[in-house]
């Protein structure tokens, strides 16, 4: 089971925490989103996201995953917030078989920006807060300079 820890705003954290404390099940839906394309428009490089929608909390999460990561259908998401960093709220989820696709001719970062912006606008239009987290390991070029 894939376990993901993510930071959310305090309001969203406490909302999820209230479900946990009341023993209620959080209503969710998860799917995979692939963005294909390349800067030259010829190859089909793919950026893959896991998208989890939490209907009761009016929140959606996008996780950019490494392409070589074997995805299980089951995952555990642990939520933390700035005002409660030592206590995480845990939600066990299952991904559906749904795979949404989009095309964008750009490099990895451009595809992530494109799909992040697109999903953020979509969810914002539906009064849902969207968080995007990049779970890919840092490469040499991405490391901060001292």
GROMACS .gro file of N, CA and C in nm:
model
  438
    1UNK      N    1   0.085  -0.118   0.000
    1UNK     CA    2   0.000   0.000   0.000
    1UNK      C    3   0.088   0.124   0.000
    2UNK      N    4   0.064   0.212  -0.096
    2UNK     CA    5   0.135   0.338  -0.106
    2UNK      C    6   0.085   0.430   0.005
    3UNK      N    7   0.180   0.491   0.078
    3UNK     CA    8   0.144   0.587   0.182
    3UNK      C    9   0.199   0.723   0.143
    4UNK      N   10   0.114   0.824   0.151
    4UNK     CA   11   0.152   0.960   0.112
    4UNK      C   12   0.120   1.054   0.228
    5UNK      N   13   0.216   1.137   0.264
    5UNK     CA   14   0.196   1.240   0.365
    5UNK      C   15   0.186   1.372   0.292
    6UNK      N   16   0.082   1.450   0.322
    6UNK     CA   17   0.070   1.579   0.255
    6UNK      C   18   0.021   1.687   0.351
    7UNK      N   19   0.067   1.808   0.322
    7UNK     CA   20   0.031   1.925   0.400
    7UNK      C   21  -0.091   1.991   0.336
    8UNK      N   22  -0.189   2.026   0.419
    8UNK     CA   23  -0.308   2.098   0.374
    8UNK      C   24  -0.332   2.216   0.467
    9UNK      N   25  -0.421   2.305   0.427
    9UNK     CA   26  -0.458   2.418   0.512
    9UNK      C   27  -0.525   2.366   0.639
   10UNK      N   28  -0.515   2.444   0.744
   10UNK     CA   29  -0.574   2.406   0.873
   10UNK      C   30  -0.722   2.375   0.863
   11UNK      N   31  -0.796   2.456   0.789
   11UNK     CA   32  -0.941   2.435   0.776
   11UNK      C   33  -0.971   2.296   0.718
   12UNK      N   34  -0.896   2.256   0.615
   12UNK     CA   35  -0.918   2.125   0.554
   12UNK      C   36  -0.874   2.012   0.648
   13UNK      N   37  -0.764   2.035   0.717
   13UNK     CA   38  -0.716   1.937   0.813
   13UNK      C   39  -0.819   1.911   0.922
   14UNK      N   40  -0.870   2.017   0.983
   14UNK     CA   41  -0.964   2.002   1.094
   14UNK      C   42  -1.097   1.944   1.047
   15UNK      N   43  -1.135   1.973   0.924
   15UNK     CA   44  -1.255   1.914   0.868
   15UNK      C   45  -1.239   1.762   0.859
   16UNK      N   46  -1.128   1.716   0.803
   16UNK     CA   47  -1.103   1.571   0.795
   16UNK      C   48  -1.089   1.509   0.934
   17UNK      N   49  -1.026   1.582   1.025
   17UNK     CA   50  -1.009   1.532   1.161
   17UNK      C   51  -1.143   1.510   1.229
   18UNK      N   52  -1.241   1.598   1.201
   18UNK     CA   53  -1.373   1.582   1.263
   18UNK      C   54  -1.440   1.452   1.215
   19UNK      N   55  -1.419   1.415   1.090
   19UNK     CA   56  -1.471   1.287   1.039
   19UNK      C   57  -1.405   1.171   1.111
   20UNK      N   58  -1.274   1.178   1.126
   20UNK     CA   59  -1.200   1.072   1.195
   20UNK      C   60  -1.248   1.055   1.339
   21UNK      N   61  -1.259   1.167   1.410
   21UNK     CA   62  -1.297   1.160   1.550
   21UNK      C   63  -1.440   1.111   1.569
   22UNK      N   64  -1.529   1.139   1.472
   22UNK     CA   65  -1.668   1.094   1.480
   22UNK      C   66  -1.683   0.950   1.427
   23UNK      N   67  -1.575   0.892   1.376
   23UNK     CA   68  -1.581   0.757   1.323
   23UNK      C   69  -1.654   0.747   1.190
   24UNK      N   70  -1.668   0.859   1.121
   24UNK     CA   71  -1.737   0.862   0.992
   24UNK      C   72  -1.640   0.830   0.879
   25UNK      N   73  -1.694   0.774   0.773
   25UNK     CA   74  -1.615   0.746   0.654
   25UNK      C   75  -1.613   0.871   0.565
   26UNK      N   76  -1.495   0.902   0.516
   26UNK     CA   77  -1.480   1.017   0.427
   26UNK      C   78  -1.518   0.973   0.286
   27UNK      N   79  -1.607   1.046   0.223
   27UNK     CA   80  -1.654   1.017   0.088
   27UNK      C   81  -1.547   1.064  -0.011
   28UNK      N   82  -1.491   0.972  -0.092
   28UNK     CA   83  -1.384   1.007  -0.184
   28UNK      C   84  -1.401   0.936  -0.318
   29UNK      N   85  -1.326   0.983  -0.416
   29UNK     CA   86  -1.316   0.916  -0.546
   29UNK      C   87  -1.176   0.941  -0.599
   30UNK      N   88  -1.108   0.837  -0.645
   30UNK     CA   89  -0.972   0.851  -0.695
   30UNK      C   90  -0.957   0.796  -0.835
   31UNK      N   91  -0.876   0.864  -0.914
   31UNK     CA   92  -0.850   0.819  -1.051
   31UNK      C   93  -0.708   0.860  -1.090
   32UNK      N   94  -0.663   0.809  -1.204
   32UNK     CA   95  -0.531   0.842  -1.257
   32UNK      C   96  -0.549   0.938  -1.375
   33UNK      N   97  -0.456   1.032  -1.388
   33UNK     CA   98  -0.461   1.128  -1.498
   33UNK      C   99  -0.325   1.127  -1.567
   34UNK      N  100  -0.322   1.098  -1.697
   34UNK     CA  101  -0.198   1.097  -1.775
   34UNK      C  102  -0.197   1.215  -1.871
   35UNK      N  103  -0.085   1.286  -1.874
   35UNK     CA  104  -0.067   1.395  -1.970
   35UNK      C  105   0.045   1.352  -2.064
   36UNK      N  106   0.010   1.338  -2.192
   36UNK     CA  107   0.105   1.291  -2.293
   36UNK      C  108   0.148   1.406  -2.383
   37UNK      N  109   0.262   1.386  -2.450
   37UNK     CA  110   0.313   1.484  -2.545
   37UNK      C  111   0.459   1.509  -2.520
   38UNK      N  112   0.524   1.578  -2.612
   38UNK     CA  113   0.664   1.612  -2.597
   38UNK      C  114   0.690   1.748  -2.659
   39UNK      N  115   0.803   1.810  -2.627
   39UNK     CA  116   0.831   1.942  -2.684
   39UNK      C  117   0.833   1.941  -2.838
   40UNK      N  118   0.878   1.829  -2.896
   40UNK     CA  119   0.884   1.824  -3.042
   40UNK      C  120   0.753   1.777  -3.104
   41UNK      N  121   0.657   1.736  -3.022
   41UNK     CA  122   0.527   1.693  -3.070
   41UNK      C  123   0.525   1.556  -3.134
   42UNK      N  124   0.637   1.483  -3.126
   42UNK     CA  125   0.647   1.354  -3.194
   42UNK      C  126   0.636   1.234  -3.099
   43UNK      N  127   0.696   1.244  -2.983
   43UNK     CA  128   0.692   1.130  -2.891
   43UNK      C  129   0.578   1.148  -2.791
   44UNK      N  130   0.557   1.045  -2.710
   44UNK     CA  131   0.446   1.049  -2.614
   44UNK      C  132   0.499   1.036  -2.471
   45UNK      N  133   0.587   1.126  -2.429
   45UNK     CA  134   0.631   1.127  -2.291
   45UNK      C  135   0.509   1.151  -2.203
   46UNK      N  136   0.505   1.082  -2.088
   46UNK     CA  137   0.386   1.088  -2.003
   46UNK      C  138   0.420   1.140  -1.865
   47UNK      N  139   0.335   1.231  -1.815
   47UNK     CA  140   0.337   1.272  -1.675
   47UNK      C  141   0.211   1.212  -1.614
   48UNK      N  142   0.228   1.141  -1.501
   48UNK     CA  143   0.114   1.071  -1.439
   48UNK      C  144   0.081   1.133  -1.304
   49UNK      N  145  -0.048   1.152  -1.282
   49UNK     CA  146  -0.097   1.202  -1.154
   49UNK      C  147  -0.199   1.105  -1.097
   50UNK      N  148  -0.201   1.098  -0.966
   50UNK     CA  149  -0.312   1.036  -0.894
   50UNK      C  150  -0.398   1.153  -0.847
   51UNK      N  151  -0.527   1.148  -0.873
   51UNK     CA  152  -0.617   1.254  -0.828
   51UNK      C  153  -0.717   1.193  -0.731
   52UNK      N  154  -0.726   1.250  -0.612
   52UNK     CA  155  -0.821   1.206  -0.511
   52UNK      C  156  -0.916   1.322  -0.480
   53UNK      N  157  -1.044   1.296  -0.494
   53UNK     CA  158  -1.147   1.395  -0.464
   53UNK      C  159  -1.214   1.357  -0.332
   54UNK      N  160  -1.225   1.452  -0.242
   54UNK     CA  161  -1.293   1.432  -0.114
   54UNK      C  162  -1.417   1.520  -0.114
   55UNK      N  163  -1.530   1.460  -0.151
   55UNK     CA  164  -1.654   1.535  -0.173
   55UNK      C  165  -1.702   1.607  -0.047
   56UNK      N  166  -1.702   1.538   0.066
   56UNK     CA  167  -1.754   1.598   0.190
   56UNK      C  168  -1.668   1.716   0.235
   57UNK      N  169  -1.541   1.713   0.203
   57UNK     CA  170  -1.449   1.817   0.246
   57UNK      C  171  -1.428   1.926   0.142
   58UNK      N  172  -1.489   1.909   0.025
   58UNK     CA  173  -1.470   2.005  -0.085
   58UNK      C  174  -1.322   2.030  -0.110
   59UNK      N  175  -1.250   1.917  -0.128
   59UNK     CA  176  -1.106   1.923  -0.147
   59UNK      C  177  -1.066   1.815  -0.247
   60UNK      N  178  -0.966   1.846  -0.330
   60UNK     CA  179  -0.911   1.747  -0.423
   60UNK      C  180  -0.759   1.758  -0.417
   61UNK      N  181  -0.695   1.644  -0.433
   61UNK     CA  182  -0.549   1.638  -0.429
   61UNK      C  183  -0.498   1.577  -0.558
   62UNK      N  184  -0.392   1.635  -0.612
   62UNK     CA  185  -0.323   1.577  -0.726
   62UNK      C  186  -0.182   1.542  -0.684
   63UNK      N  187  -0.140   1.420  -0.713
   63UNK     CA  188  -0.005   1.375  -0.679
   63UNK      C  189   0.067   1.336  -0.807
   64UNK      N  190   0.173   1.409  -0.843
   64UNK     CA  191   0.255   1.372  -0.957
   64UNK      C  192   0.344   1.258  -0.910
   65UNK      N  193   0.338   1.145  -0.981
   65UNK     CA  194   0.412   1.027  -0.939
   65UNK      C  195   0.520   0.992  -1.040
   66UNK      N  196   0.627   0.928  -0.994
   66UNK     CA  197   0.726   0.879  -1.090
   66UNK      C  198   0.661   0.774  -1.181
   67UNK      N  199   0.697   0.774  -1.308
   67UNK     CA  200   0.637   0.680  -1.403
   67UNK      C  201   0.674   0.535  -1.374
   68UNK      N  202   0.786   0.514  -1.307
   68UNK     CA  203   0.828   0.377  -1.277
   68UNK      C  204   0.767   0.324  -1.147
   69UNK      N  205   0.686   0.403  -1.080
   69UNK     CA  206   0.620   0.360  -0.958
   69UNK      C  207   0.502   0.269  -0.991
   70UNK      N  208   0.505   0.149  -0.937
   70UNK     CA  209   0.393   0.056  -0.954
   70UNK      C  210   0.280   0.103  -0.863
   71UNK      N  211   0.167   0.135  -0.922
   71UNK     CA  212   0.054   0.184  -0.843
   71UNK      C  213  -0.032   0.069  -0.795
   72UNK      N  214  -0.053   0.063  -0.666
   72UNK     CA  215  -0.153  -0.026  -0.608
   72UNK      C  216  -0.286   0.045  -0.617
   73UNK      N  217  -0.392  -0.029  -0.609
   73UNK     CA  218  -0.526   0.033  -0.605
   73UNK      C  219  -0.550   0.096  -0.469
   74UNK      N  220  -0.483   0.047  -0.367
   74UNK     CA  221  -0.504   0.099  -0.232
   74UNK      C  222  -0.391   0.194  -0.194
   75UNK      N  223  -0.429   0.304  -0.130
   75UNK     CA  224  -0.329   0.396  -0.078
   75UNK      C  225  -0.379   0.459   0.050
   76UNK      N  226  -0.286   0.504   0.128
   76UNK     CA  227  -0.317   0.571   0.255
   76UNK      C  228  -0.262   0.712   0.246
   77UNK      N  229  -0.349   0.808   0.270
   77UNK     CA  230  -0.307   0.948   0.268
   77UNK      C  231  -0.311   0.998   0.412
   78UNK      N  232  -0.200   1.055   0.455
   78UNK     CA  233  -0.190   1.113   0.589
   78UNK      C  234  -0.180   1.264   0.573
   79UNK      N  235  -0.269   1.334   0.640
   79UNK     CA  236  -0.276   1.479   0.631
   79UNK      C  237  -0.216   1.543   0.755
   80UNK      N  238  -0.141   1.650   0.732
   80UNK     CA  239  -0.090   1.732   0.842
   80UNK      C  240  -0.117   1.878   0.809
   81UNK      N  241  -0.112   1.961   0.912
   81UNK     CA  242  -0.129   2.106   0.895
   81UNK      C  243  -0.030   2.177   0.986
   82UNK      N  244  -0.006   2.303   0.960
   82UNK     CA  245   0.090   2.379   1.039
   82UNK      C  246   0.054   2.384   1.187
   83UNK      N  247  -0.075   2.392   1.219
   83UNK     CA  248  -0.112   2.406   1.360
   83UNK      C  249  -0.129   2.273   1.432
   84UNK      N  250  -0.102   2.163   1.367
   84UNK     CA  251  -0.106   2.032   1.432
   84UNK      C  252  -0.005   1.937   1.367
   85UNK      N  253   0.123   1.972   1.372
   85UNK     CA  254   0.223   1.895   1.299
   85UNK      C  255   0.254   1.757   1.357
   86UNK      N  256   0.215   1.729   1.481
   86UNK     CA  257   0.251   1.600   1.539
   86UNK      C  258   0.140   1.497   1.527
   87UNK      N  259   0.021   1.538   1.484
   87UNK     CA  260  -0.091   1.445   1.472
   87UNK      C  261  -0.140   1.445   1.328
   88UNK      N  262  -0.127   1.330   1.261
   88UNK     CA  263  -0.177   1.325   1.124
   88UNK      C  264  -0.315   1.263   1.121
   89UNK      N  265  -0.392   1.300   1.020
   89UNK     CA  266  -0.523   1.243   0.995
   89UNK      C  267  -0.505   1.147   0.878
   90UNK      N  268  -0.545   1.025   0.898
   90UNK     CA  269  -0.521   0.920   0.800
   90UNK      C  270  -0.650   0.880   0.730
   91UNK      N  271  -0.645   0.871   0.596
   91UNK     CA  272  -0.759   0.826   0.518
   91UNK      C  273  -0.711   0.716   0.423
   92UNK      N  274  -0.773   0.598   0.432
   92UNK     CA  275  -0.742   0.489   0.341
   92UNK      C  276  -0.833   0.500   0.220
   93UNK      N  277  -0.774   0.493   0.101
   93UNK     CA  278  -0.849   0.514  -0.024
   93UNK      C  279  -0.819   0.403  -0.123
   94UNK      N  280  -0.904   0.393  -0.223
   94UNK     CA  281  -0.883   0.302  -0.335
   94UNK      C  282  -0.897   0.381  -0.464
   95UNK      N  283  -0.806   0.355  -0.557
   95UNK     CA  284  -0.815   0.417  -0.689
   95UNK      C  285  -0.912   0.339  -0.776
   96UNK      N  286  -0.989   0.411  -0.854
   96UNK     CA  287  -1.076   0.345  -0.951
   96UNK      C  288  -0.989   0.303  -1.071
   97UNK      N  289  -1.048   0.236  -1.165
   97UNK     CA  290  -0.977   0.198  -1.287
   97UNK      C  291  -0.979   0.310  -1.391
   98UNK      N  292  -1.048   0.420  -1.360
   98UNK     CA  293  -1.058   0.530  -1.455
   98UNK      C  294  -0.923   0.596  -1.478
   99UNK      N  295  -0.890   0.618  -1.606
   99UNK     CA  296  -0.769   0.690  -1.644
   99UNK      C  297  -0.811   0.802  -1.738
  100UNK      N  298  -0.795   0.925  -1.692
  100UNK     CA  299  -0.825   1.040  -1.778
  100UNK      C  300  -0.696   1.077  -1.850
  101UNK      N  301  -0.712   1.133  -1.969
  101UNK     CA  302  -0.594   1.166  -2.050
  101UNK      C  303  -0.606   1.307  -2.105
  102UNK      N  304  -0.491   1.371  -2.119
  102UNK     CA  305  -0.481   1.501  -2.183
  102UNK      C  306  -0.352   1.502  -2.264
  103UNK      N  307  -0.344   1.591  -2.359
  103UNK     CA  308  -0.224   1.605  -2.441
  103UNK      C  309  -0.171   1.747  -2.429
  104UNK      N  310  -0.040   1.758  -2.412
  104UNK     CA  311   0.024   1.888  -2.407
  104UNK      C  312   0.167   1.870  -2.454
  105UNK      N  313   0.206   1.941  -2.558
  105UNK     CA  314   0.341   1.928  -2.613
  105UNK      C  315   0.436   2.019  -2.536
  106UNK      N  316   0.497   1.962  -2.434
  106UNK     CA  317   0.592   2.036  -2.352
  106UNK      C  318   0.677   1.938  -2.274
  107UNK      N  319   0.776   1.991  -2.202
  107UNK     CA  320   0.857   1.905  -2.118
  107UNK      C  321   0.779   1.870  -1.991
  108UNK      N  322   0.841   1.791  -1.903
  108UNK     CA  323   0.770   1.745  -1.781
  108UNK      C  324   0.714   1.861  -1.700
  109UNK      N  325   0.795   1.961  -1.675
  109UNK     CA  326   0.751   2.073  -1.592
  109UNK      C  327   0.635   2.149  -1.658
  110UNK      N  328   0.643   2.169  -1.788
  110UNK     CA  329   0.534   2.237  -1.858
  110UNK      C  330   0.405   2.157  -1.851
  111UNK      N  331   0.415   2.024  -1.861
  111UNK     CA  332   0.295   1.940  -1.851
  111UNK      C  333   0.236   1.947  -1.711
  112UNK      N  334   0.323   1.947  -1.609
  112UNK     CA  335   0.275   1.956  -1.471
  112UNK      C  336   0.206   2.091  -1.448
  113UNK      N  337   0.267   2.198  -1.497
  113UNK     CA  338   0.205   2.330  -1.484
  113UNK      C  339   0.071   2.335  -1.557
  114UNK      N  340   0.067   2.278  -1.676
  114UNK     CA  341  -0.056   2.276  -1.756
  114UNK      C  342  -0.168   2.201  -1.683
  115UNK      N  343  -0.141   2.080  -1.641
  115UNK     CA  344  -0.246   1.999  -1.579
  115UNK      C  345  -0.281   2.054  -1.440
  116UNK      N  346  -0.182   2.104  -1.367
  116UNK     CA  347  -0.210   2.164  -1.237
  116UNK      C  348  -0.302   2.283  -1.249
  117UNK      N  349  -0.273   2.371  -1.346
  117UNK     CA  350  -0.357   2.488  -1.368
  117UNK      C  351  -0.497   2.447  -1.413
  118UNK      N  352  -0.503   2.350  -1.505
  118UNK     CA  353  -0.632   2.304  -1.557
  118UNK      C  354  -0.718   2.245  -1.446
  119UNK      N  355  -0.660   2.158  -1.363
  119UNK     CA  356  -0.736   2.097  -1.255
  119UNK      C  357  -0.774   2.200  -1.149
  120UNK      N  358  -0.683   2.291  -1.119
  120UNK     CA  359  -0.713   2.394  -1.020
  120UNK      C  360  -0.833   2.478  -1.065
  121UNK      N  361  -0.836   2.518  -1.192
  121UNK     CA  362  -0.948   2.597  -1.244
  121UNK      C  363  -1.078   2.515  -1.244
  122UNK      N  364  -1.069   2.388  -1.284
  122UNK     CA  365  -1.187   2.303  -1.285
  122UNK      C  366  -1.247   2.291  -1.145
  123UNK      N  367  -1.163   2.258  -1.047
  123UNK     CA  368  -1.214   2.241  -0.911
  123UNK      C  369  -1.257   2.374  -0.850
  124UNK      N  370  -1.185   2.481  -0.879
  124UNK     CA  371  -1.223   2.612  -0.828
  124UNK      C  372  -1.362   2.651  -0.879
  125UNK      N  373  -1.392   2.621  -1.004
  125UNK     CA  374  -1.525   2.650  -1.059
  125UNK      C  375  -1.635   2.569  -0.990
  126UNK      N  376  -1.596   2.460  -0.923
  126UNK     CA  377  -1.692   2.377  -0.850
  126UNK      C  378  -1.680   2.397  -0.698
  127UNK      N  379  -1.616   2.508  -0.657
  127UNK     CA  380  -1.597   2.543  -0.516
  127UNK      C  381  -1.524   2.435  -0.437
  128UNK      N  382  -1.422   2.378  -0.499
  128UNK     CA  383  -1.340   2.274  -0.437
  128UNK      C  384  -1.195   2.322  -0.437
  129UNK      N  385  -1.129   2.310  -0.323
  129UNK     CA  386  -0.989   2.350  -0.315
  129UNK      C  387  -0.902   2.238  -0.372
  130UNK      N  388  -0.804   2.274  -0.454
  130UNK     CA  389  -0.716   2.176  -0.518
  130UNK      C  390  -0.573   2.195  -0.470
  131UNK      N  391  -0.512   2.085  -0.429
  131UNK     CA  392  -0.371   2.083  -0.390
  131UNK      C  393  -0.295   1.997  -0.490
  132UNK      N  394  -0.176   2.041  -0.529
  132UNK     CA  395  -0.090   1.962  -0.618
  132UNK      C  396   0.041   1.935  -0.547
  133UNK      N  397   0.076   1.807  -0.537
  133UNK     CA  398   0.201   1.766  -0.472
  133UNK      C  399   0.283   1.684  -0.571
  134UNK      N  400   0.412   1.714  -0.580
  134UNK     CA  401   0.502   1.642  -0.668
  134UNK      C  402   0.575   1.537  -0.586
  135UNK      N  403   0.549   1.410  -0.613
  135UNK     CA  404   0.609   1.300  -0.537
  135UNK      C  405   0.733   1.242  -0.605
  136UNK      N  406   0.773   1.300  -0.717
  136UNK     CA  407   0.891   1.248  -0.786
  136UNK      C  408   1.016   1.285  -0.709
  137UNK      N  409   1.116   1.196  -0.712
  137UNK     CA  410   1.241   1.230  -0.643
  137UNK      C  411   1.310   1.347  -0.711
  138UNK      N  412   1.381   1.424  -0.631
  138UNK     CA  413   1.454   1.538  -0.684
  138UNK      C  414   1.570   1.489  -0.770
  139UNK      N  415   1.590   1.553  -0.885
  139UNK     CA  416   1.704   1.519  -0.969
  139UNK      C  417   1.816   1.618  -0.942
  140UNK      N  418   1.933   1.589  -0.994
  140UNK     CA  419   2.048   1.674  -0.972
  140UNK      C  420   2.021   1.818  -1.012
  141UNK      N  421   1.953   1.840  -1.123
  141UNK     CA  422   1.925   1.976  -1.171
  141UNK      C  423   1.824   2.051  -1.088
  142UNK      N  424   1.743   1.979  -1.008
  142UNK     CA  425   1.640   2.043  -0.929
  142UNK      C  426   1.689   2.086  -0.791
  143UNK      N  427   1.805   2.038  -0.749
  143UNK     CA  428   1.852   2.069  -0.614
  143UNK      C  429   1.888   2.214  -0.602
  144UNK      N  430   1.856   2.271  -0.485
  144UNK     CA  431   1.885   2.412  -0.461
  144UNK      C  432   2.035   2.432  -0.446
  145UNK      N  433   2.079   2.546  -0.494
  145UNK     CA  434   2.219   2.583  -0.482
  145UNK      C  435   2.241   2.649  -0.346
  146UNK      N  436   2.355   2.622  -0.280
  146UNK     CA  437   2.381   2.684  -0.147
  146UNK      C  438   2.403   2.832  -0.157
   0.00000   0.00000   0.00000
